[in-house]
Coordinates of C-alpha atoms in Angstrom, one line a residue:
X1 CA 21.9 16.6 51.8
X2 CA 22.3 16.6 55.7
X3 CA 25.7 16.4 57.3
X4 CA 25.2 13.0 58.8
X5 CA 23.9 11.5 55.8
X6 CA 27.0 12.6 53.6
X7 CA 28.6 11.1 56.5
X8 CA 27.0 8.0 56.0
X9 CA 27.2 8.4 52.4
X10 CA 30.8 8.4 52.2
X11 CA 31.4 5.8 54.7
X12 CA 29.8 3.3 52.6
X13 CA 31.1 4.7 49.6
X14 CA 34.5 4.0 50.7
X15 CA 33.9 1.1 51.6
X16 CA 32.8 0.0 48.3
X17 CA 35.7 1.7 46.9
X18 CA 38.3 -0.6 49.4
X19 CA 36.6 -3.5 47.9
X20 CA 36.9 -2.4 44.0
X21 CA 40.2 -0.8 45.0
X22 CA 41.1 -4.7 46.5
X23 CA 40.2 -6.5 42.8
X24 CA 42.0 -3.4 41.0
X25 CA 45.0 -4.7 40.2
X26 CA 45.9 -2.8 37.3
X27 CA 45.3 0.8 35.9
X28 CA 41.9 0.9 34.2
X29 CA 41.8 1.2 30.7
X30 CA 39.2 4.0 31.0
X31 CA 39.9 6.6 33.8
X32 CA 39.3 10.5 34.4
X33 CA 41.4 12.7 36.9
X34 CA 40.0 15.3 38.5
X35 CA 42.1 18.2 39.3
X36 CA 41.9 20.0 42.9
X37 CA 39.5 23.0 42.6
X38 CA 37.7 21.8 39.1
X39 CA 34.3 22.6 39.1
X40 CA 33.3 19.4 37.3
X41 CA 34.3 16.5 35.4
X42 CA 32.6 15.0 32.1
X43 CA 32.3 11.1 31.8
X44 CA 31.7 9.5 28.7
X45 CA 29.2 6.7 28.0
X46 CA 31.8 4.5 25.4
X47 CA 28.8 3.3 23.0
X48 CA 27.3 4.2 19.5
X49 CA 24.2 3.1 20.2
X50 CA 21.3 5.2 20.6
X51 CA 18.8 5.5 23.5
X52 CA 18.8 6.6 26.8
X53 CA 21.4 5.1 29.8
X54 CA 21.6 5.1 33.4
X55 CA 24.7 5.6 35.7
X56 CA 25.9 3.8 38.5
X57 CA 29.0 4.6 40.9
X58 CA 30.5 1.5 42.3
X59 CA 27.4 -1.0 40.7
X60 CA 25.2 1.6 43.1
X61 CA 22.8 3.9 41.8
X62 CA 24.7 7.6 42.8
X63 CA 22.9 9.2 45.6
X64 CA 24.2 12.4 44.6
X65 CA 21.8 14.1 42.7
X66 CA 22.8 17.1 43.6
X67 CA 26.3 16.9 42.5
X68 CA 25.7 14.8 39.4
X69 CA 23.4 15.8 35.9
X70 CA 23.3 13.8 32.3
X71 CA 24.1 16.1 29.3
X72 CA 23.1 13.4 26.6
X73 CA 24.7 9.9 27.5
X74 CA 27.4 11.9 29.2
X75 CA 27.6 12.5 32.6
X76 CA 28.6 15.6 34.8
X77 CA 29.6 15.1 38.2
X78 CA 30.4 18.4 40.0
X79 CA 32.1 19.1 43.1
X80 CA 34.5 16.5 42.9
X81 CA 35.6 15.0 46.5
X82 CA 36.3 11.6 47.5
X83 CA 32.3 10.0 48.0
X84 CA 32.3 10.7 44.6
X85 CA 35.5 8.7 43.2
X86 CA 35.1 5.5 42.0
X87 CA 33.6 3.1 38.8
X88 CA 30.9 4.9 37.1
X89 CA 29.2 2.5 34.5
X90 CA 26.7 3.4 31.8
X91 CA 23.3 1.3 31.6
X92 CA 20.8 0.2 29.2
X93 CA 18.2 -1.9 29.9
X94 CA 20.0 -4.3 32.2
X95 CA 23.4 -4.3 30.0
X96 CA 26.4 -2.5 31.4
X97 CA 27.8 -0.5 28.2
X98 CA 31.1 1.0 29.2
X99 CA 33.3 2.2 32.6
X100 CA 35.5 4.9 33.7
X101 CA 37.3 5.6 37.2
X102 CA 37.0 8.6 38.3
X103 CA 40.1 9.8 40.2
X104 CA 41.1 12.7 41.7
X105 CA 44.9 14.1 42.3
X106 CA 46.5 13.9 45.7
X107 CA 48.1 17.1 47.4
X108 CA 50.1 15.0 49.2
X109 CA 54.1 15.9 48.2
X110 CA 56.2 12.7 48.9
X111 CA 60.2 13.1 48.0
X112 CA 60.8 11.4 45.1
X113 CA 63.5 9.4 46.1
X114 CA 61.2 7.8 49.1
X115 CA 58.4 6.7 46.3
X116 CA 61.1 5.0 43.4
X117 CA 64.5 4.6 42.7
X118 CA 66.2 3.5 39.3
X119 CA 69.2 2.0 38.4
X120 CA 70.8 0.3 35.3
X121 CA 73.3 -2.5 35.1
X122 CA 75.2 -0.5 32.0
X123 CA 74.7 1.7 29.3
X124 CA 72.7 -0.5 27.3
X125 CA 69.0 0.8 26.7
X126 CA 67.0 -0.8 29.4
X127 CA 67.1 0.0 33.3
X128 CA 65.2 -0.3 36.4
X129 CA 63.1 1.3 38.6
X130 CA 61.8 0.2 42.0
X131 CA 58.4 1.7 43.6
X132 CA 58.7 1.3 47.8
X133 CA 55.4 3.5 48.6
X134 CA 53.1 0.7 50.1
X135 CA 49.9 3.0 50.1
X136 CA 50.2 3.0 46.2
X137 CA 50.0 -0.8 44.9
X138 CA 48.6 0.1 41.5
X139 CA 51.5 1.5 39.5
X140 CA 52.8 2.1 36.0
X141 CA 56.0 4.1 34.6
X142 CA 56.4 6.0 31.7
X143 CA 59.8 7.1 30.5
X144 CA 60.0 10.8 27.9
X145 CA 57.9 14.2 27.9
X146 CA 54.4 12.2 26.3
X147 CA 54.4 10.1 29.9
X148 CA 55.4 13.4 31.6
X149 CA 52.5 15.5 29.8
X150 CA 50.4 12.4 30.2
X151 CA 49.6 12.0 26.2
X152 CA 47.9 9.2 25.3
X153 CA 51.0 8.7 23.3
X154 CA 53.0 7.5 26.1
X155 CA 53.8 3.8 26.2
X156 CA 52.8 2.9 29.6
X157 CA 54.7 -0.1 31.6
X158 CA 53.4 -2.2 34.5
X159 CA 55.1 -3.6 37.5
X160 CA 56.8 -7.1 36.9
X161 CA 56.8 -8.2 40.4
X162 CA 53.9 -9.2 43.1
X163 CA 51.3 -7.2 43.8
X164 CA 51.6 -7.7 47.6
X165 CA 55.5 -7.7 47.5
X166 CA 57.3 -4.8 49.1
X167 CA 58.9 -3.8 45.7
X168 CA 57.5 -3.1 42.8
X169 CA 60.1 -3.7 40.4
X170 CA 59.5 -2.1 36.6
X171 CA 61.7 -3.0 33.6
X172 CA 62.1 0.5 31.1
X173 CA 64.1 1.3 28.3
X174 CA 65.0 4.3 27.0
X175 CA 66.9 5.6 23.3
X176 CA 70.1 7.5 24.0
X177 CA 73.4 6.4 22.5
X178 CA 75.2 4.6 24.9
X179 CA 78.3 6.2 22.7
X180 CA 77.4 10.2 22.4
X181 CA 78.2 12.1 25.4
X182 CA 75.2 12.3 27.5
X183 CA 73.4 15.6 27.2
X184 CA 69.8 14.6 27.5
X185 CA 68.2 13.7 31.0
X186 CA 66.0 10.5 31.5
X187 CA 62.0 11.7 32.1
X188 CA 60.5 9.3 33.8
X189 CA 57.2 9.2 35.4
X190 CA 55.1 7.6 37.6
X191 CA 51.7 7.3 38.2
X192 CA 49.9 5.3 41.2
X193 CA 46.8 5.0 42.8
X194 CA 45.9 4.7 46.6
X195 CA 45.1 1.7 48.3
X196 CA 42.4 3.2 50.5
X197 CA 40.9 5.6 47.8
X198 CA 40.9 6.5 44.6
X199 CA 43.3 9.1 44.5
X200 CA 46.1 9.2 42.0
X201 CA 49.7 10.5 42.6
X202 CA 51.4 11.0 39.5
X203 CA 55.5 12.3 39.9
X204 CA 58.1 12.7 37.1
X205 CA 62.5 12.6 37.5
X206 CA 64.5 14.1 35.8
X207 CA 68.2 12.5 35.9
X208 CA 70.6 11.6 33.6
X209 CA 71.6 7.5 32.4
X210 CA 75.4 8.0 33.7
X211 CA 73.9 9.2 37.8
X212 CA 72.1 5.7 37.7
X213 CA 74.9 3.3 36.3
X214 CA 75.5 0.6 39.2
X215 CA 77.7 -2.5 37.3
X216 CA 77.1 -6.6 38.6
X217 CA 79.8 -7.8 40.6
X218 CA 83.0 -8.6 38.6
X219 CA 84.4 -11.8 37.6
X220 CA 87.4 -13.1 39.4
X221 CA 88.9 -15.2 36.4
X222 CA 92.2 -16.6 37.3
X223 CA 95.0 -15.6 39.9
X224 CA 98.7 -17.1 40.5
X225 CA 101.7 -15.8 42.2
X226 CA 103.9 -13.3 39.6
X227 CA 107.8 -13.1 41.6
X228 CA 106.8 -12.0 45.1
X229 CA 103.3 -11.1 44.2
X230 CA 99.2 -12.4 43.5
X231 CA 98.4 -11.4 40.1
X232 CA 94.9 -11.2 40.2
X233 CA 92.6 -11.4 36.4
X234 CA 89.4 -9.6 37.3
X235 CA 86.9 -9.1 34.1
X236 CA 83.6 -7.3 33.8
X237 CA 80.1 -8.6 34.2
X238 CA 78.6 -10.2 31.5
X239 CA 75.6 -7.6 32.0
X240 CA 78.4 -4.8 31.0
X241 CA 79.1 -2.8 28.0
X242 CA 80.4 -4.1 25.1
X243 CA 83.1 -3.4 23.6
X244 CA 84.9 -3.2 27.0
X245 CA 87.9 -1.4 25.8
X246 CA 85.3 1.8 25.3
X247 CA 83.3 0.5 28.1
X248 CA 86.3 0.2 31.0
X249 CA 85.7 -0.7 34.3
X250 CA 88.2 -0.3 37.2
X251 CA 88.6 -2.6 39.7
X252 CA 88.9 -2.3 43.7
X253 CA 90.3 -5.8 45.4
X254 CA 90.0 -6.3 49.1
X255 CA 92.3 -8.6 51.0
X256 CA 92.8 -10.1 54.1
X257 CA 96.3 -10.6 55.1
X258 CA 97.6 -14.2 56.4
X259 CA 99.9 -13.1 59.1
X260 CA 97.9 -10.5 60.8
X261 CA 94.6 -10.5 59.9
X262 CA 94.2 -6.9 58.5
X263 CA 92.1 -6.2 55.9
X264 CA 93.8 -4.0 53.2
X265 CA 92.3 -2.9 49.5
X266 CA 94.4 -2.2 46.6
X267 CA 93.0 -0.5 42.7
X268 CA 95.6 -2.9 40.8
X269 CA 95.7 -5.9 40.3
X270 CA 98.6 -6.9 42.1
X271 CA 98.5 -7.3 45.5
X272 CA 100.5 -9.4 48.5
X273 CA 101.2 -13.1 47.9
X274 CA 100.3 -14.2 52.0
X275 CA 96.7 -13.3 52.1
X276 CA 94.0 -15.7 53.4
X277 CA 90.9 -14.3 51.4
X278 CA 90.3 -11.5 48.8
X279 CA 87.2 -10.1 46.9
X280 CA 86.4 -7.9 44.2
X281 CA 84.2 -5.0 43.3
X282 CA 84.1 -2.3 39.8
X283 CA 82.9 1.1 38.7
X284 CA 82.9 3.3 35.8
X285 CA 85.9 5.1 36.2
X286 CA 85.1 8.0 34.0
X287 CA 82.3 9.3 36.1
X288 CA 81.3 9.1 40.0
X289 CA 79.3 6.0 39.9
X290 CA 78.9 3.8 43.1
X291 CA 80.9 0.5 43.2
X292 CA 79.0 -2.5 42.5
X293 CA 78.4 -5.3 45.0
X294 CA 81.7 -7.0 46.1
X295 CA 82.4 -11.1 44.7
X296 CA 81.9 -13.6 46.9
X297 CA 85.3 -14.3 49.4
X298 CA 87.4 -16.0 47.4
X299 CA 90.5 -18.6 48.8
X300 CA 94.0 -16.9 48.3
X301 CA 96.1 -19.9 48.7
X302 CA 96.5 -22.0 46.0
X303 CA 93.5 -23.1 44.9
X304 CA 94.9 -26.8 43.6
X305 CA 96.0 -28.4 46.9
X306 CA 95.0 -31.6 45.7
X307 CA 95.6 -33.3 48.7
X308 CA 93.7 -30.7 51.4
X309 CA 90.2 -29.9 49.1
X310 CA 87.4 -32.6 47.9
X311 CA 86.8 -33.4 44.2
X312 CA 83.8 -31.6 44.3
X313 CA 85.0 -28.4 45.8
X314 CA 88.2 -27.9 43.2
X315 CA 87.2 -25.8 39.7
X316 CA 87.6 -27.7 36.3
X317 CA 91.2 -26.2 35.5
X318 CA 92.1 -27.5 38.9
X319 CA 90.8 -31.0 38.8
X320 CA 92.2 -31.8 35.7
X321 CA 95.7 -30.4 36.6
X322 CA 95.3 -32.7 39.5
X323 CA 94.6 -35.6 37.3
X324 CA 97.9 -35.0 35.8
X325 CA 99.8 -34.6 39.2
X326 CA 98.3 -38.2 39.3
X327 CA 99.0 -39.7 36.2
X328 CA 102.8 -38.6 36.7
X329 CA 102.9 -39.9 40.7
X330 CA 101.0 -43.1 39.4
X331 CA 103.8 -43.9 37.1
X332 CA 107.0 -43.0 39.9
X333 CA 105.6 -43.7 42.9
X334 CA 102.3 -46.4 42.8
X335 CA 101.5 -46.4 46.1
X336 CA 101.7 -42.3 47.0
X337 CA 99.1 -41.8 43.5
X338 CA 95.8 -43.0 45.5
X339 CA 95.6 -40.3 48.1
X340 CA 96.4 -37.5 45.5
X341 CA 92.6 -36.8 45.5
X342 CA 91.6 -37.6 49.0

């Protein structure tokens, strides 16, 4: 074969593979990867019948004879490069029998951390990871050594977002105790093919549950005023551990101070009685986690000023001790009782 037709050959080649790479919106069920350097590849016609077949790359009969010979209703394609990726099909008389992708590993060496990151709410047995590469929109995850090894053993997850979102976002889970001490390391792998072509990119990290732990926001209970300070009741996530006396959290409050302005940050759960506005955030405290996300600004004067805030706006525990501020005013002072809750 000529220069310029291989030239041609693989233009339209890979052009047919964009357009099967475009409907491809999963990981085959039958697929072959060809290793950089490998002499050849065998594929397998998936059929007990007898008789002879034809092969077709890409619904096309291959115009690579040189590169390609039939051992049986196998087939042998040599030389692997990237005309010759793609869907090869078996034929008989006008009936497609079986498929298989042939891919072909990338050289390319992307840091993990720029393809996926994973994180988990607790130490319960499921976690996240997120794929960010754009070029690689057909992804699954695998987590232990059968994914790693790539065993047929291996229980394969796919994404549970959009394929055209930015994020690919894959739900995993995994069987270490959440109450051993940690001395086995997460394998997870992932495997992804091109956009463009039909090159795969397979990576595995290694990283233990505890490195990953990122807990919801808290939940700011209660607060009231204890002597000359704001007693603050903070509890964990619903999405945390349980039992939480095992599974403790600490807690980091920000404030904003009324006279001044200044933002100040406190680990207990006292803090000044003048503050406009405070939040909340939590970690492990046993291990260097990251803090979760702070809570939502939350009003540090007293929450009940029946008078000042809108029925809607006041919480249940409010409105009802408004109703008795009411129901007491009503009965000393008629007139006063109908703005209570205006």
């Amino acid at each position: 074969m000529t220069l310029l037709s291989w030239i041609t050959a693989f233009l339209l080649i890979s052009a047919t593979a964009a357009d099967q790479e475009a409907t491809l919106g999963h990981f085959p069920k039958n697929f072959v990867v060809a290793k950089r350097g490998e002499e050849s590849v065998s594929l397998a016609c998936l059929t007990t019948t007898t008789g002879p077949v034809t092969w077709k790359l890409n619904n096309d009969d291959p115009d690579f004879e040189d590169h390609m010979s039939q051992n049986g209703h196998n087939l042998i394609v040599r030389d692997v490069d990237a005309p010759l990726l793609g869907e090869y099909s078996c034929w008989r008389d006008g009936t497609k029998l079986s498929s298989t992708y042939l891919l072909q590993e990338t050289e390319e060496g992307e840091d993990l951390d720029s393809l996926f990151t994973c994180h988990a709410k607790s130490y319960d047995c499921n976690f996240t990871c997120k794929w960010t590469e754009d070029r690689y929109r057909v992804v699954r995850f695998g987590v232990g050594p059968d994914c790693t090894k790539g065993l047929p053993t291996c229980h394969w997850v796919s994404s549970s977002g959009q394929p055209n979102s930015q994020e690919l976002q894959f739900e995993l889970t995994h069987t270490l105790s959440p109450f051993g001490e940690e001395s086995t390391m997460l394998e997870v792998t992932a495997e992804a093919i091109s956009i463009d072509d039909f090159f795969l990119l397979r990576r595995t990290k290694l990283f233990y549950l505890r490195d990953i732990v990122v807990p919801d926001s808290p939940r700011i209970v209660s607060f009231k005023v204890v002597q000359s300070k704001l007693k603050v009741s903070i509890e964990p996530p619903s999405s945390w551990s349980t039992p939480h006396s095992f599974f403790s959290l600490e807690h980091e409050i920000e404030y904003v101070l009324r006279d001044n302005g200044k933002t100040m940050s406190s680990l207990s759960s006292l803090i000044p009685k003048k503050i406009s506005m405070f939040r909340a955030r939590s970690r492990d405290p046993l291990v260097s986690s990251p803090w979760s996300q702070w809570t939502r600004w939350k009003n540090g004067r007293n929450s009940c000023q029946c008078k000042k805030k809108q029925i809607p706006e006041l919480s249940p525990k409010c409105l009802e001790r408004c109703k008795k501020e009411m129901e007491k005013r009503r009965t000393k002072h008629p007139k006063q009782s109908q703005h209570l809750l205006k």
